[in-house]
Tab-separated table of C-alpha atoms and ligand atoms in Angstrom:
chain	number	residue	atom	x	y	z
A	1	UNK	CA	-12.227	54.228	-181.205
A	2	UNK	CA	-12.414	57.276	-183.434
A	3	UNK	CA	-12.448	61.067	-183.114
A	4	UNK	CA	-15.674	62.593	-184.421
A	5	UNK	CA	-16.723	66.193	-184.688
A	6	UNK	CA	-20.439	66.538	-184.430
A	7	UNK	CA	-22.354	69.720	-184.811
A	8	UNK	CA	-25.094	69.551	-182.184
A	9	UNK	CA	-27.432	72.399	-181.505
A	10	UNK	CA	-25.123	74.902	-183.330
A	11	UNK	CA	-21.910	73.840	-181.556
A	12	UNK	CA	-18.953	71.650	-182.747
A	13	UNK	CA	-18.435	68.975	-180.085
A	14	UNK	CA	-15.541	66.547	-180.145
A	15	UNK	CA	-16.058	62.920	-179.072
A	16	UNK	CA	-14.142	59.712	-179.062
A	17	UNK	CA	-16.383	56.725	-179.709
A	18	UNK	CA	-15.957	53.190	-181.089
A	19	UNK	CA	-16.858	52.919	-184.855
A	20	UNK	CA	-20.552	52.053	-185.292
A	21	UNK	CA	-21.584	53.498	-181.940
A	22	UNK	CA	-25.110	54.934	-182.262
A	23	UNK	CA	-25.795	58.593	-182.314
A	24	UNK	CA	-28.303	57.984	-179.293
A	25	UNK	CA	-25.394	56.454	-177.237
A	26	UNK	CA	-23.058	59.246	-178.030
A	27	UNK	CA	-25.662	61.913	-177.134
A	28	UNK	CA	-26.843	60.226	-173.873
A	29	UNK	CA	-23.619	58.598	-172.646
A	30	UNK	CA	-20.692	60.635	-173.848
A	31	UNK	CA	-22.288	64.147	-174.209
A	32	UNK	CA	-24.794	63.876	-171.393
A	33	UNK	CA	-27.535	65.127	-173.654
A	34	UNK	CA	-30.078	62.843	-171.887
A	35	UNK	CA	-33.240	64.631	-173.285
A	36	UNK	CA	-33.069	62.166	-176.168
A	37	UNK	CA	-34.662	58.874	-174.806
A	38	UNK	CA	-33.814	55.129	-175.154
A	39	UNK	CA	-36.784	53.219	-175.661
A	40	UNK	CA	-36.735	50.155	-177.816
A	41	UNK	CA	-33.280	50.620	-179.439
A	42	UNK	CA	-34.833	49.001	-182.583
A	43	UNK	CA	-36.355	51.893	-184.597
A	44	UNK	CA	-39.910	51.115	-183.560
A	45	UNK	CA	-40.717	53.672	-180.770
A	46	UNK	CA	-39.448	56.986	-181.843
A	47	UNK	CA	-38.325	57.950	-178.384
A	48	UNK	CA	-34.866	58.724	-179.679
A	49	UNK	CA	-35.804	60.926	-182.613
A	50	UNK	CA	-33.433	63.824	-183.473
A	51	UNK	CA	-33.159	66.104	-186.445
A	52	UNK	CA	-30.399	65.784	-188.955
A	53	UNK	CA	-30.384	68.623	-191.234
A	54	UNK	CA	-34.058	69.183	-190.241
A	55	UNK	CA	-35.015	65.636	-191.051
A	56	UNK	CA	-36.368	63.340	-188.223
A	57	UNK	CA	-34.428	60.309	-187.781
A	58	UNK	CA	-34.097	57.447	-185.093
A	59	UNK	CA	-30.785	58.075	-183.392
A	60	UNK	CA	-30.810	54.509	-182.000
A	61	UNK	CA	-30.262	53.201	-185.564
A	62	UNK	CA	-28.055	56.156	-186.741
A	63	UNK	CA	-24.339	55.491	-186.393
A	64	UNK	CA	-22.734	58.678	-184.878
A	65	UNK	CA	-20.136	58.680	-187.756
A	66	UNK	CA	-23.074	59.177	-190.308
A	67	UNK	CA	-24.221	62.237	-188.488
A	68	UNK	CA	-20.645	63.862	-188.583
A	69	UNK	CA	-21.563	65.960	-191.761
A	70	UNK	CA	-24.993	66.995	-190.617
A	71	UNK	CA	-26.445	69.778	-188.341
A	72	UNK	CA	-27.928	67.669	-185.485
A	73	UNK	CA	-30.643	69.017	-183.430
A	74	UNK	CA	-31.818	67.543	-180.167
A	75	UNK	CA	-34.653	68.522	-177.880
A	76	UNK	CA	-32.157	70.728	-175.849
A	77	UNK	CA	-31.571	72.795	-179.001
A	78	UNK	CA	-35.232	73.739	-179.825
A	79	UNK	CA	-35.573	76.351	-177.075
A	80	UNK	CA	-33.934	79.730	-178.086
A	81	UNK	CA	-32.629	82.253	-175.352
A	82	UNK	CA	-35.010	80.885	-172.711
A	83	UNK	CA	-37.968	80.762	-175.163
A	84	UNK	CA	-39.569	77.443	-175.939
A	85	UNK	CA	-40.236	76.540	-179.568
A	86	UNK	CA	-43.909	76.737	-180.591
A	87	UNK	CA	-44.098	72.983	-180.562
A	88	UNK	CA	-42.666	72.708	-176.989
A	89	UNK	CA	-44.918	75.462	-175.836
A	90	UNK	CA	-47.880	73.832	-177.496
A	91	UNK	CA	-47.243	70.424	-175.738
A	92	UNK	CA	-47.041	72.315	-172.498
A	93	UNK	CA	-50.155	74.233	-173.013
A	94	UNK	CA	-52.110	71.179	-174.070
A	95	UNK	CA	-50.740	69.025	-171.391
A	96	UNK	CA	-49.854	66.551	-174.023
A	97	UNK	CA	-47.850	64.152	-171.807
A	98	UNK	CA	-48.235	61.932	-168.771
A	99	UNK	CA	-44.790	60.244	-167.852
A	100	UNK	CA	-43.137	62.403	-170.602
A	101	UNK	CA	-40.945	59.580	-171.818
A	102	UNK	CA	-42.101	59.810	-175.446
A	103	UNK	CA	-42.264	63.611	-175.412
A	104	UNK	CA	-38.768	64.514	-176.700
A	105	UNK	CA	-39.302	62.320	-179.715
A	106	UNK	CA	-42.839	63.470	-180.231
A	107	UNK	CA	-41.714	67.154	-180.099
A	108	UNK	CA	-38.899	66.513	-182.430
A	109	UNK	CA	-41.212	64.606	-185.009
A	110	UNK	CA	-43.722	67.408	-184.964
A	111	UNK	CA	-41.089	70.093	-185.386
A	112	UNK	CA	-39.868	68.232	-188.442
A	113	UNK	CA	-43.395	68.083	-189.890
A	114	UNK	CA	-44.242	71.763	-189.290
A	115	UNK	CA	-41.003	72.829	-190.904
A	116	UNK	CA	-41.980	71.298	-194.250
A	117	UNK	CA	-45.799	71.428	-193.801
A	118	UNK	CA	-46.697	74.431	-191.575
A	119	UNK	CA	-50.473	73.744	-191.826
A	120	UNK	CA	-50.880	70.095	-191.984
A	121	UNK	CA	-54.309	68.289	-192.105
A	122	UNK	CA	-55.272	66.012	-189.272
A	123	UNK	CA	-54.529	62.850	-191.306
A	124	UNK	CA	-51.031	64.281	-192.229
A	125	UNK	CA	-50.283	64.704	-188.601
A	126	UNK	CA	-51.513	61.306	-187.733
A	127	UNK	CA	-49.556	59.839	-190.595
A	128	UNK	CA	-46.337	61.779	-189.755
A	129	UNK	CA	-46.506	60.942	-186.056
A	130	UNK	CA	-47.487	57.292	-186.551
A	131	UNK	CA	-44.013	55.961	-185.707
A	132	UNK	CA	-43.916	57.549	-182.443
A	133	UNK	CA	-45.278	55.496	-179.694
A	134	UNK	CA	-46.817	56.907	-176.469
A	135	UNK	CA	-47.384	54.184	-173.860
A	136	UNK	CA	-49.502	56.456	-171.774
A	137	UNK	CA	-51.868	56.958	-174.624
A	138	UNK	CA	-51.979	60.751	-174.667
A	139	UNK	CA	-52.447	60.805	-178.520
A	140	UNK	CA	-55.561	63.024	-178.496
A	141	UNK	CA	-53.621	65.740	-176.545
A	142	UNK	CA	-50.530	65.301	-178.737
A	143	UNK	CA	-52.761	65.887	-181.775
A	144	UNK	CA	-54.239	68.957	-180.292
A	145	UNK	CA	-50.676	70.119	-179.320
A	146	UNK	CA	-49.522	69.698	-183.037
A	147	UNK	CA	-52.511	71.696	-184.351
A	148	UNK	CA	-51.853	74.528	-181.690
A	149	UNK	CA	-48.333	74.766	-182.701
A	150	UNK	CA	-49.367	74.982	-186.210
A	151	UNK	CA	-51.619	77.918	-185.312
A	152	UNK	CA	-48.839	79.621	-183.286
A	153	UNK	CA	-46.416	79.304	-186.327
A	154	UNK	CA	-49.162	80.813	-188.533
A	155	UNK	CA	-49.264	83.716	-186.226
A	156	UNK	CA	-45.521	84.334	-186.593
A	157	UNK	CA	-43.867	81.787	-183.966
A	158	UNK	CA	-40.432	80.599	-185.091
A	159	UNK	CA	-40.290	76.878	-186.032
B	201	FES	S1	-35.235	53.913	-179.140
B	201	FES	FE1	-34.920	54.464	-181.171
B	201	FES	S2	-36.933	54.038	-182.023
B	201	FES	FE2	-37.059	53.266	-180.123
B	202	FES	S1	-46.461	60.414	-171.971
B	202	FES	FE1	-45.859	58.480	-171.233
B	202	FES	S2	-45.070	57.469	-173.029
B	202	FES	FE2	-45.923	59.249	-173.746
């Protein structure tokens, strides 16, 4: 076991976890941040995606210790003072989910794209989101949601 201090959604949180435990496991099982989902556990589905210093990473493949020096953002950290982020709002507006299991990872991946590329072409969105799997097949609405979020950001919405 080892003591870690993780900066998650702006707060420094202390956790005691075995060496090598994944960030996903620490988030869900030790910190009760269950918005980040366990899908495949092998880096293939994107359900567990979080931001490390603004970059989308698979938390199932990221040891928590590796994240100790980074700013970690989970789906719980996107909303600010009761206001959804543009990407969250756009997913809601477009109804871009059915069961919702993939949604956290989709929203986080789209957030990372729009922070570096606020006005992506459709092909860029598809390429960037390609590693996020939706078993319900809501891809057309997800695409529309990312485009809508891009437009919201262009009108002054915070990323
Ligand atoms: S649970 Fe991490 S990529 Fe599937
Ligand atoms: S909405 Fe069900 S997996 Fe995407």
